[in-house]
């Protein structure tokens, strides 16, 4: 395979975590207001402002960590598999990209299910005495 094609494949593979890192930083820095266009949008997060803020903060932090680690691992995988084992490198990279994309979603969903929003306040499973759920 031509060198330019291999370079294009590697660039395309590495762009996925780079774009996700940029989105995670934007979510952490700009803290998007509740909307239906940008942010971690689910029925649960759109139902309460505090849940929206918590979900976006958790997703931003977890996505940033996962994607930075994923980018490092992807770089190593591509370095050792391309050009001799292009198919193995691409399949492994695709699998890693999917995993690093799913982990933040699972992390956020588990954490926002543990909490619930009542009158704009978030209550977790561990409630202090005297707190009204």
mmCIF file with all atom_site columns, C-alpha atoms in Angstrom:
data_model
loop_
_atom_site.group_PDB
_atom_site.id
_atom_site.type_symbol
_atom_site.label_atom_id
_atom_site.label_alt_id
_atom_site.label_comp_id
_atom_site.label_asym_id
_atom_site.label_entity_id
_atom_site.label_seq_id
_atom_site.pdbx_PDB_ins_code
_atom_site.Cartn_x
_atom_site.Cartn_y
_atom_site.Cartn_z
_atom_site.occupancy
_atom_site.B_iso_or_equiv
_atom_site.pdbx_formal_charge
_atom_site.auth_seq_id
_atom_site.auth_comp_id
_atom_site.auth_asym_id
_atom_site.auth_atom_id
_atom_site.pdbx_PDB_model_num
ATOM 1   C CA . UNK A 1 1   ? 0.000   0.000  0.000  1.00 0.00 ? 1   UNK A CA 1
ATOM 2   C CA . UNK A 1 2   ? 1.173   3.516  -0.766 1.00 0.00 ? 2   UNK A CA 1
ATOM 3   C CA . UNK A 1 3   ? 2.734   5.585  2.025  1.00 0.00 ? 3   UNK A CA 1
ATOM 4   C CA . UNK A 1 4   ? 0.207   8.394  1.567  1.00 0.00 ? 4   UNK A CA 1
ATOM 5   C CA . UNK A 1 5   ? -2.686  5.949  2.037  1.00 0.00 ? 5   UNK A CA 1
ATOM 6   C CA . UNK A 1 6   ? -1.157  4.572  5.223  1.00 0.00 ? 6   UNK A CA 1
ATOM 7   C CA . UNK A 1 7   ? -0.599  8.104  6.523  1.00 0.00 ? 7   UNK A CA 1
ATOM 8   C CA . UNK A 1 8   ? -4.213  8.979  5.714  1.00 0.00 ? 8   UNK A CA 1
ATOM 9   C CA . UNK A 1 9   ? -5.500  5.899  7.560  1.00 0.00 ? 9   UNK A CA 1
ATOM 10  C CA . UNK A 1 10  ? -3.374  6.669  10.634 1.00 0.00 ? 10  UNK A CA 1
ATOM 11  C CA . UNK A 1 11  ? -4.489  10.298 10.634 1.00 0.00 ? 11  UNK A CA 1
ATOM 12  C CA . UNK A 1 12  ? -8.145  9.313  10.391 1.00 0.00 ? 12  UNK A CA 1
ATOM 13  C CA . UNK A 1 13  ? -7.769  6.820  13.247 1.00 0.00 ? 13  UNK A CA 1
ATOM 14  C CA . UNK A 1 14  ? -5.997  9.342  15.484 1.00 0.00 ? 14  UNK A CA 1
ATOM 15  C CA . UNK A 1 15  ? -8.516  12.120 14.754 1.00 0.00 ? 15  UNK A CA 1
ATOM 16  C CA . UNK A 1 16  ? -11.321 10.353 16.650 1.00 0.00 ? 16  UNK A CA 1
ATOM 17  C CA . UNK A 1 17  ? -9.715  10.666 20.109 1.00 0.00 ? 17  UNK A CA 1
ATOM 18  C CA . UNK A 1 18  ? -8.368  14.134 19.281 1.00 0.00 ? 18  UNK A CA 1
ATOM 19  C CA . UNK A 1 19  ? -11.857 15.420 18.418 1.00 0.00 ? 19  UNK A CA 1
ATOM 20  C CA . UNK A 1 20  ? -13.300 13.791 21.545 1.00 0.00 ? 20  UNK A CA 1
ATOM 21  C CA . UNK A 1 21  ? -10.574 15.394 23.692 1.00 0.00 ? 21  UNK A CA 1
ATOM 22  C CA . UNK A 1 22  ? -11.464 18.797 22.217 1.00 0.00 ? 22  UNK A CA 1
ATOM 23  C CA . UNK A 1 23  ? -15.170 18.226 22.948 1.00 0.00 ? 23  UNK A CA 1
ATOM 24  C CA . UNK A 1 24  ? -14.387 17.107 26.519 1.00 0.00 ? 24  UNK A CA 1
ATOM 25  C CA . UNK A 1 25  ? -12.311 20.233 27.149 1.00 0.00 ? 25  UNK A CA 1
ATOM 26  C CA . UNK A 1 26  ? -15.079 22.432 25.717 1.00 0.00 ? 26  UNK A CA 1
ATOM 27  C CA . UNK A 1 27  ? -17.667 20.757 27.977 1.00 0.00 ? 27  UNK A CA 1
ATOM 28  C CA . UNK A 1 28  ? -15.423 21.185 31.033 1.00 0.00 ? 28  UNK A CA 1
ATOM 29  C CA . UNK A 1 29  ? -14.457 24.795 30.327 1.00 0.00 ? 29  UNK A CA 1
ATOM 30  C CA . UNK A 1 30  ? -17.647 26.247 28.848 1.00 0.00 ? 30  UNK A CA 1
ATOM 31  C CA . UNK A 1 31  ? -20.109 24.212 30.973 1.00 0.00 ? 31  UNK A CA 1
ATOM 32  C CA . UNK A 1 32  ? -22.967 24.207 28.467 1.00 0.00 ? 32  UNK A CA 1
ATOM 33  C CA . UNK A 1 33  ? -26.388 25.350 29.584 1.00 0.00 ? 33  UNK A CA 1
ATOM 34  C CA . UNK A 1 34  ? -29.175 22.813 29.337 1.00 0.00 ? 34  UNK A CA 1
ATOM 35  C CA . UNK A 1 35  ? -30.148 22.494 25.669 1.00 0.00 ? 35  UNK A CA 1
ATOM 36  C CA . UNK A 1 36  ? -31.107 19.927 23.064 1.00 0.00 ? 36  UNK A CA 1
ATOM 37  C CA . UNK A 1 37  ? -28.107 20.431 20.769 1.00 0.00 ? 37  UNK A CA 1
ATOM 38  C CA . UNK A 1 38  ? -24.813 20.167 22.667 1.00 0.00 ? 38  UNK A CA 1
ATOM 39  C CA . UNK A 1 39  ? -23.822 18.281 25.818 1.00 0.00 ? 39  UNK A CA 1
ATOM 40  C CA . UNK A 1 40  ? -24.556 14.940 27.455 1.00 0.00 ? 40  UNK A CA 1
ATOM 41  C CA . UNK A 1 41  ? -28.238 14.742 26.502 1.00 0.00 ? 41  UNK A CA 1
ATOM 42  C CA . UNK A 1 42  ? -30.524 12.029 27.802 1.00 0.00 ? 42  UNK A CA 1
ATOM 43  C CA . UNK A 1 43  ? -34.070 12.124 29.098 1.00 0.00 ? 43  UNK A CA 1
ATOM 44  C CA . UNK A 1 44  ? -32.728 12.029 32.658 1.00 0.00 ? 44  UNK A CA 1
ATOM 45  C CA . UNK A 1 45  ? -30.183 14.843 32.182 1.00 0.00 ? 45  UNK A CA 1
ATOM 46  C CA . UNK A 1 46  ? -32.687 17.100 30.440 1.00 0.00 ? 46  UNK A CA 1
ATOM 47  C CA . UNK A 1 47  ? -35.178 16.671 33.299 1.00 0.00 ? 47  UNK A CA 1
ATOM 48  C CA . UNK A 1 48  ? -33.106 18.577 35.888 1.00 0.00 ? 48  UNK A CA 1
ATOM 49  C CA . UNK A 1 49  ? -30.511 21.349 35.626 1.00 0.00 ? 49  UNK A CA 1
ATOM 50  C CA . UNK A 1 50  ? -28.300 19.891 38.391 1.00 0.00 ? 50  UNK A CA 1
ATOM 51  C CA . UNK A 1 51  ? -28.332 16.443 36.784 1.00 0.00 ? 51  UNK A CA 1
ATOM 52  C CA . UNK A 1 52  ? -27.388 18.095 33.472 1.00 0.00 ? 52  UNK A CA 1
ATOM 53  C CA . UNK A 1 53  ? -24.428 19.854 35.113 1.00 0.00 ? 53  UNK A CA 1
ATOM 54  C CA . UNK A 1 54  ? -23.295 16.702 36.932 1.00 0.00 ? 54  UNK A CA 1
ATOM 55  C CA . UNK A 1 55  ? -23.563 14.512 33.822 1.00 0.00 ? 55  UNK A CA 1
ATOM 56  C CA . UNK A 1 56  ? -21.631 16.951 31.629 1.00 0.00 ? 56  UNK A CA 1
ATOM 57  C CA . UNK A 1 57  ? -18.916 17.388 34.263 1.00 0.00 ? 57  UNK A CA 1
ATOM 58  C CA . UNK A 1 58  ? -18.546 13.628 34.740 1.00 0.00 ? 58  UNK A CA 1
ATOM 59  C CA . UNK A 1 59  ? -18.572 12.941 31.000 1.00 0.00 ? 59  UNK A CA 1
ATOM 60  C CA . UNK A 1 60  ? -15.994 15.657 30.324 1.00 0.00 ? 60  UNK A CA 1
ATOM 61  C CA . UNK A 1 61  ? -13.606 14.387 32.983 1.00 0.00 ? 61  UNK A CA 1
ATOM 62  C CA . UNK A 1 62  ? -13.977 10.703 32.121 1.00 0.00 ? 62  UNK A CA 1
ATOM 63  C CA . UNK A 1 63  ? -13.860 11.263 28.348 1.00 0.00 ? 63  UNK A CA 1
ATOM 64  C CA . UNK A 1 64  ? -10.739 13.403 28.687 1.00 0.00 ? 64  UNK A CA 1
ATOM 65  C CA . UNK A 1 65  ? -8.928  10.735 30.717 1.00 0.00 ? 65  UNK A CA 1
ATOM 66  C CA . UNK A 1 66  ? -10.085 7.825  28.529 1.00 0.00 ? 66  UNK A CA 1
ATOM 67  C CA . UNK A 1 67  ? -9.298  9.550  25.256 1.00 0.00 ? 67  UNK A CA 1
ATOM 68  C CA . UNK A 1 68  ? -5.849  10.786 26.304 1.00 0.00 ? 68  UNK A CA 1
ATOM 69  C CA . UNK A 1 69  ? -4.967  7.250  27.403 1.00 0.00 ? 69  UNK A CA 1
ATOM 70  C CA . UNK A 1 70  ? -6.594  5.889  24.252 1.00 0.00 ? 70  UNK A CA 1
ATOM 71  C CA . UNK A 1 71  ? -4.587  8.280  22.087 1.00 0.00 ? 71  UNK A CA 1
ATOM 72  C CA . UNK A 1 72  ? -1.336  7.107  23.670 1.00 0.00 ? 72  UNK A CA 1
ATOM 73  C CA . UNK A 1 73  ? -2.280  3.431  23.253 1.00 0.00 ? 73  UNK A CA 1
ATOM 74  C CA . UNK A 1 74  ? -3.481  4.028  19.672 1.00 0.00 ? 74  UNK A CA 1
ATOM 75  C CA . UNK A 1 75  ? -0.193  5.702  18.799 1.00 0.00 ? 75  UNK A CA 1
ATOM 76  C CA . UNK A 1 76  ? 1.743   2.717  20.133 1.00 0.00 ? 76  UNK A CA 1
ATOM 77  C CA . UNK A 1 77  ? -0.546  0.242  18.334 1.00 0.00 ? 77  UNK A CA 1
ATOM 78  C CA . UNK A 1 78  ? -0.209  2.091  15.037 1.00 0.00 ? 78  UNK A CA 1
ATOM 79  C CA . UNK A 1 79  ? 3.549   2.445  15.431 1.00 0.00 ? 79  UNK A CA 1
ATOM 80  C CA . UNK A 1 80  ? 4.033   -1.304 15.852 1.00 0.00 ? 80  UNK A CA 1
ATOM 81  C CA . UNK A 1 81  ? 1.385   -2.607 13.431 1.00 0.00 ? 81  UNK A CA 1
ATOM 82  C CA . UNK A 1 82  ? 1.533   -0.274 10.437 1.00 0.00 ? 82  UNK A CA 1
ATOM 83  C CA . UNK A 1 83  ? 2.519   -0.808 7.603  1.00 0.00 ? 83  UNK A CA 1
ATOM 84  C CA . UNK A 1 84  ? 3.254   -4.549 7.983  1.00 0.00 ? 84  UNK A CA 1
ATOM 85  C CA . UNK A 1 85  ? 0.025   -5.520 9.762  1.00 0.00 ? 85  UNK A CA 1
ATOM 86  C CA . UNK A 1 86  ? -2.394  -2.866 8.542  1.00 0.00 ? 86  UNK A CA 1
ATOM 87  C CA . UNK A 1 87  ? -5.588  -4.901 9.007  1.00 0.00 ? 87  UNK A CA 1
ATOM 88  C CA . UNK A 1 88  ? -4.684  -5.953 12.564 1.00 0.00 ? 88  UNK A CA 1
ATOM 89  C CA . UNK A 1 89  ? -3.772  -2.362 13.430 1.00 0.00 ? 89  UNK A CA 1
ATOM 90  C CA . UNK A 1 90  ? -7.022  -0.988 12.039 1.00 0.00 ? 90  UNK A CA 1
ATOM 91  C CA . UNK A 1 91  ? -9.220  -3.592 13.746 1.00 0.00 ? 91  UNK A CA 1
ATOM 92  C CA . UNK A 1 92  ? -7.442  -3.150 17.088 1.00 0.00 ? 92  UNK A CA 1
ATOM 93  C CA . UNK A 1 93  ? -7.673  0.628  16.758 1.00 0.00 ? 93  UNK A CA 1
ATOM 94  C CA . UNK A 1 94  ? -11.386 0.506  15.952 1.00 0.00 ? 94  UNK A CA 1
ATOM 95  C CA . UNK A 1 95  ? -12.022 -1.731 18.960 1.00 0.00 ? 95  UNK A CA 1
ATOM 96  C CA . UNK A 1 96  ? -10.065 0.619  21.241 1.00 0.00 ? 96  UNK A CA 1
ATOM 97  C CA . UNK A 1 97  ? -11.895 3.681  19.890 1.00 0.00 ? 97  UNK A CA 1
ATOM 98  C CA . UNK A 1 98  ? -15.253 2.028  20.609 1.00 0.00 ? 98  UNK A CA 1
ATOM 99  C CA . UNK A 1 99  ? -14.205 1.032  24.143 1.00 0.00 ? 99  UNK A CA 1
ATOM 100 C CA . UNK A 1 100 ? -12.847 4.492  25.010 1.00 0.00 ? 100 UNK A CA 1
ATOM 101 C CA . UNK A 1 101 ? -16.077 6.012  23.704 1.00 0.00 ? 101 UNK A CA 1
ATOM 102 C CA . UNK A 1 102 ? -18.353 3.710  25.703 1.00 0.00 ? 102 UNK A CA 1
ATOM 103 C CA . UNK A 1 103 ? -16.542 3.870  29.069 1.00 0.00 ? 103 UNK A CA 1
ATOM 104 C CA . UNK A 1 104 ? -17.447 7.545  29.774 1.00 0.00 ? 104 UNK A CA 1
ATOM 105 C CA . UNK A 1 105 ? -21.107 6.886  28.903 1.00 0.00 ? 105 UNK A CA 1
ATOM 106 C CA . UNK A 1 106 ? -21.305 3.910  31.274 1.00 0.00 ? 106 UNK A CA 1
ATOM 107 C CA . UNK A 1 107 ? -19.516 5.897  33.997 1.00 0.00 ? 107 UNK A CA 1
ATOM 108 C CA . UNK A 1 108 ? -21.935 8.825  33.702 1.00 0.00 ? 108 UNK A CA 1
ATOM 109 C CA . UNK A 1 109 ? -25.043 6.643  33.565 1.00 0.00 ? 109 UNK A CA 1
ATOM 110 C CA . UNK A 1 110 ? -24.014 4.679  36.661 1.00 0.00 ? 110 UNK A CA 1
ATOM 111 C CA . UNK A 1 111 ? -23.330 7.876  38.588 1.00 0.00 ? 111 UNK A CA 1
ATOM 112 C CA . UNK A 1 112 ? -26.473 9.776  37.602 1.00 0.00 ? 112 UNK A CA 1
ATOM 113 C CA . UNK A 1 113 ? -28.637 6.749  38.365 1.00 0.00 ? 113 UNK A CA 1
ATOM 114 C CA . UNK A 1 114 ? -27.233 6.777  41.904 1.00 0.00 ? 114 UNK A CA 1
ATOM 115 C CA . UNK A 1 115 ? -28.415 10.350 42.307 1.00 0.00 ? 115 UNK A CA 1
ATOM 116 C CA . UNK A 1 116 ? -31.813 11.868 41.847 1.00 0.00 ? 116 UNK A CA 1
ATOM 117 C CA . UNK A 1 117 ? -32.974 15.406 41.457 1.00 0.00 ? 117 UNK A CA 1
ATOM 118 C CA . UNK A 1 118 ? -35.689 16.890 43.659 1.00 0.00 ? 118 UNK A CA 1
ATOM 119 C CA . UNK A 1 119 ? -36.505 20.597 43.504 1.00 0.00 ? 119 UNK A CA 1
ATOM 120 C CA . UNK A 1 120 ? -33.256 21.338 41.695 1.00 0.00 ? 120 UNK A CA 1
ATOM 121 C CA . UNK A 1 121 ? -31.058 19.569 44.274 1.00 0.00 ? 121 UNK A CA 1
ATOM 122 C CA . UNK A 1 122 ? -29.254 16.279 43.717 1.00 0.00 ? 122 UNK A CA 1
ATOM 123 C CA . UNK A 1 123 ? -29.519 13.590 46.338 1.00 0.00 ? 123 UNK A CA 1
ATOM 124 C CA . UNK A 1 124 ? -27.254 10.568 46.188 1.00 0.00 ? 124 UNK A CA 1
ATOM 125 C CA . UNK A 1 125 ? -27.775 7.164  47.726 1.00 0.00 ? 125 UNK A CA 1
ATOM 126 C CA . UNK A 1 126 ? -25.956 8.220  50.881 1.00 0.00 ? 126 UNK A CA 1
ATOM 127 C CA . UNK A 1 127 ? -28.207 10.802 52.455 1.00 0.00 ? 127 UNK A CA 1
ATOM 128 C CA . UNK A 1 128 ? -27.453 12.708 55.608 1.00 0.00 ? 128 UNK A CA 1
ATOM 129 C CA . UNK A 1 129 ? -29.830 12.432 58.522 1.00 0.00 ? 129 UNK A CA 1
ATOM 130 C CA . UNK A 1 130 ? -32.691 14.849 58.263 1.00 0.00 ? 130 UNK A CA 1
ATOM 131 C CA . UNK A 1 131 ? -32.369 15.321 54.501 1.00 0.00 ? 131 UNK A CA 1
ATOM 132 C CA . UNK A 1 132 ? -35.627 15.119 52.660 1.00 0.00 ? 132 UNK A CA 1
ATOM 133 C CA . UNK A 1 133 ? -35.333 12.883 49.568 1.00 0.00 ? 133 UNK A CA 1
#
